[in-house]
mmCIF file of C-alpha atoms in Angstrom:
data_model
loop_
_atom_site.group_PDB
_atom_site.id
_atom_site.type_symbol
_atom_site.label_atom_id
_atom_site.label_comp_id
_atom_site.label_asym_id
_atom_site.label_seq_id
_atom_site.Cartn_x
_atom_site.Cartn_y
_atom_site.Cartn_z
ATOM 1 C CA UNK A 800 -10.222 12.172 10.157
ATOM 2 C CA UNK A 801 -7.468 9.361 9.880
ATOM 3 C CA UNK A 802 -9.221 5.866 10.232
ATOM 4 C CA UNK A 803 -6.748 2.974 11.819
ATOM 5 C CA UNK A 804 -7.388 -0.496 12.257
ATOM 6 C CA UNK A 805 -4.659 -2.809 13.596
ATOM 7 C CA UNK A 806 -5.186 -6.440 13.609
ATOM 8 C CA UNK A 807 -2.796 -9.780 14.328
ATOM 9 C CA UNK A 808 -2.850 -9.719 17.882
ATOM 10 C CA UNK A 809 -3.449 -13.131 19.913
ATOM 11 C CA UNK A 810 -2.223 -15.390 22.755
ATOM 12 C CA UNK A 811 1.487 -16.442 21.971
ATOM 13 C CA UNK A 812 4.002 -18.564 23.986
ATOM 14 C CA UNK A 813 7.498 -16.934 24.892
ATOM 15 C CA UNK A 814 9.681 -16.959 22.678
ATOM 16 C CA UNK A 815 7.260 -17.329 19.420
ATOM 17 C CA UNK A 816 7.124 -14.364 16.790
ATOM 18 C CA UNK A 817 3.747 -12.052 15.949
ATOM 19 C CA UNK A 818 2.956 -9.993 12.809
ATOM 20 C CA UNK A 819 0.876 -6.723 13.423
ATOM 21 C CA UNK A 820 -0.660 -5.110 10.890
ATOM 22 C CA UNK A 821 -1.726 -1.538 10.988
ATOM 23 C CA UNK A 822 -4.091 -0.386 7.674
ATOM 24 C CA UNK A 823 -4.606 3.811 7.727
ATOM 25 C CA UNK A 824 -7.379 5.249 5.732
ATOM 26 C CA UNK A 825 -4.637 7.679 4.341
ATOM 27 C CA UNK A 826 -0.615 7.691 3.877
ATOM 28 C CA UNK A 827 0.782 9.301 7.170
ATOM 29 C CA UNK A 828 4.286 8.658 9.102
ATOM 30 C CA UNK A 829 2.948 6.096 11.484
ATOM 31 C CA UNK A 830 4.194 4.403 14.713
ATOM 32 C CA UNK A 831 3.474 2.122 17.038
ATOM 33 C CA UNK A 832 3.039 1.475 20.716
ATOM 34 C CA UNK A 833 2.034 -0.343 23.225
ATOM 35 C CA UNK A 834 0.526 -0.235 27.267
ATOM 36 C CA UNK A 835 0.682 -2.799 29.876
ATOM 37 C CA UNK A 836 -1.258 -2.024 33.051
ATOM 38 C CA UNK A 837 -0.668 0.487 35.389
ATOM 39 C CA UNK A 838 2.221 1.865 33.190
ATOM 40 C CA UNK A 839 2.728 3.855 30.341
ATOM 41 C CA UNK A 840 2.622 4.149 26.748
ATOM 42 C CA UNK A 841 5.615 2.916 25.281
ATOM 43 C CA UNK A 842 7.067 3.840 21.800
ATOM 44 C CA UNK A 843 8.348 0.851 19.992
ATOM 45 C CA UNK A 844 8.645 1.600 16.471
ATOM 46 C CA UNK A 845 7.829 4.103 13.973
ATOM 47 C CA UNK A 846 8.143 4.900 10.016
ATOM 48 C CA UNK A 847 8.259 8.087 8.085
ATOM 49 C CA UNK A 848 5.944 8.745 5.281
ATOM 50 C CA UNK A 849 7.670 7.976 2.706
ATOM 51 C CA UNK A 850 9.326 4.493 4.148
ATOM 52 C CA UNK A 851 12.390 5.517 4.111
ATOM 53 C CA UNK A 852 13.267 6.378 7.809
ATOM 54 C CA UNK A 853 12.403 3.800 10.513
ATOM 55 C CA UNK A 854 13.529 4.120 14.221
ATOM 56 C CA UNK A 855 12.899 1.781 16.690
ATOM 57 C CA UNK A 856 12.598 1.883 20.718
ATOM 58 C CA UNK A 857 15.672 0.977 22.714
ATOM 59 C CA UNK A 858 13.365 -1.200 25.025
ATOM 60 C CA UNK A 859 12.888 -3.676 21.721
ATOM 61 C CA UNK A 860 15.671 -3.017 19.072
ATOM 62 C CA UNK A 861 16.935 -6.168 18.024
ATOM 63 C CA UNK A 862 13.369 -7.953 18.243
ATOM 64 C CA UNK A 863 10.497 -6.089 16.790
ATOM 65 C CA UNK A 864 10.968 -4.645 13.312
ATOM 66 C CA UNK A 865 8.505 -1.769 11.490
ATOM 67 C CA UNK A 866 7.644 -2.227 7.519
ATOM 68 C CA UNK A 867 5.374 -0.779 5.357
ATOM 69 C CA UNK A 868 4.527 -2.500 2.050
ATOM 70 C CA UNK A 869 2.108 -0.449 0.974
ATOM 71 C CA UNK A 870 0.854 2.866 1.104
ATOM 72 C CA UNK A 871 -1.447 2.393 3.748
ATOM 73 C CA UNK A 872 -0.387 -0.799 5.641
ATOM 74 C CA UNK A 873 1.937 -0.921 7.325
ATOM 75 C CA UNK A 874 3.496 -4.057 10.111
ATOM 76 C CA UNK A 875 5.533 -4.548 13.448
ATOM 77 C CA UNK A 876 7.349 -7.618 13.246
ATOM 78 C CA UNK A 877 7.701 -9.319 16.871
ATOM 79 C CA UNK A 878 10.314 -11.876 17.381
ATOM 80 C CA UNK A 879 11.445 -13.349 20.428
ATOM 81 C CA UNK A 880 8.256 -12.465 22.461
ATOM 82 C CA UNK A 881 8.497 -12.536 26.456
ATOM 83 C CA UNK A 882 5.674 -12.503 29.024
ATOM 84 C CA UNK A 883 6.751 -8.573 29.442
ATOM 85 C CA UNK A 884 6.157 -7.667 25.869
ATOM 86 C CA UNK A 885 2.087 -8.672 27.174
ATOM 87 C CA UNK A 886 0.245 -5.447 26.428
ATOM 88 C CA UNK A 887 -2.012 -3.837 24.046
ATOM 89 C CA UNK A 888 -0.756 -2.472 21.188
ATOM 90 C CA UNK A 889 -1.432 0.544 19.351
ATOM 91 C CA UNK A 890 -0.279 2.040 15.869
ATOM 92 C CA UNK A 891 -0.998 5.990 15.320
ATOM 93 C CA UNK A 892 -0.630 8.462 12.265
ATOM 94 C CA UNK A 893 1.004 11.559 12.420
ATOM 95 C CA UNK A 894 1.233 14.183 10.238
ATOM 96 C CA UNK A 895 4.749 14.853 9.980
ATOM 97 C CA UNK A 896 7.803 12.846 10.270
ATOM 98 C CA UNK A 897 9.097 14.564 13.466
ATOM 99 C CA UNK A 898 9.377 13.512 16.937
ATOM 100 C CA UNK A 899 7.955 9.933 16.101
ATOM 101 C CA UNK A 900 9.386 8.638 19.465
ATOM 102 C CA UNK A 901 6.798 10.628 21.069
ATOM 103 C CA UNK A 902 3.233 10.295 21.578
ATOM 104 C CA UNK A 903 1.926 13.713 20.934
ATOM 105 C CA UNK A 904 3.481 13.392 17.641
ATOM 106 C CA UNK A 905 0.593 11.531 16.842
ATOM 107 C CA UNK A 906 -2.876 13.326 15.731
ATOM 108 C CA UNK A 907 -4.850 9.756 15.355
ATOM 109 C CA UNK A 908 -4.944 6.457 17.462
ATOM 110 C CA UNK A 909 -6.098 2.563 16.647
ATOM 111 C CA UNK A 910 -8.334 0.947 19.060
ATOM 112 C CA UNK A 911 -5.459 -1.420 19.499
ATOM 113 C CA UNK A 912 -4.817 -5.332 19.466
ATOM 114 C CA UNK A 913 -4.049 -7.462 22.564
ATOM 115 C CA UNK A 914 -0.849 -8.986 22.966
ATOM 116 C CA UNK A 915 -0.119 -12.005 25.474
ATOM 117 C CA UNK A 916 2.635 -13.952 25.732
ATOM 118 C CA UNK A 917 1.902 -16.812 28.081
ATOM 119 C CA UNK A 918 3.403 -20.360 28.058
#
């Protein structure tokens, strides 16, 4: 069993930048995502085990940025926030480095972190 634990979410105004940090129990691929509600979970970003691959969703490319810096933490940078990026946000470990876009890629889920951007 894969303990996650993201943290950094808050109340923002549009337009401000947000730091989310995801710390794993163990080294897995991880990714995040996020739901607003009544739709969807959304893939945003994701990174492969090792670091080296990191793939972003077209809905936020150009905004929010993935990093890991260390072997178990690792961050979605948020820049630019909008009232539409207002959701909770998720990160989730998988156990391979395929089909990270996708949700059932993932074996384990955080309890997640509100977002809001509000002015």
């Amino acid at each position: 069993q894969v303990h996650l634990e993201e943290s950094g979410g808050g109340l923002v105004q549009p337009g401000d930048s947000l730091r989310l940090s995801c710390v794993a129990s163990e080294r897995y691929a991880v990714g995040w995502f996020r739901q607003a509600p009544g739709k969807e979970r959304e893939f945003l970003a994701a990174i492969t085990y090792s670091g080296a691959n990191k793939y972003h969703g077209n809905s936020v490319k150009g905004r929010f940025t993935i990093s890991r810096d260390t072997a178990r933490t690792v961050y979605l940078h948020m820049n630019s926030l909008k009232p539409e990026d207002t959701a909770i946000y998720y990160c989730a470990a998988a156990p391979s480095n395929r089909n990270l876009d996708t949700t059932w890629a993932y074996e384990y889920w955080g309890q997640g972190t509100q977002v809001t951007v509000s002015s």
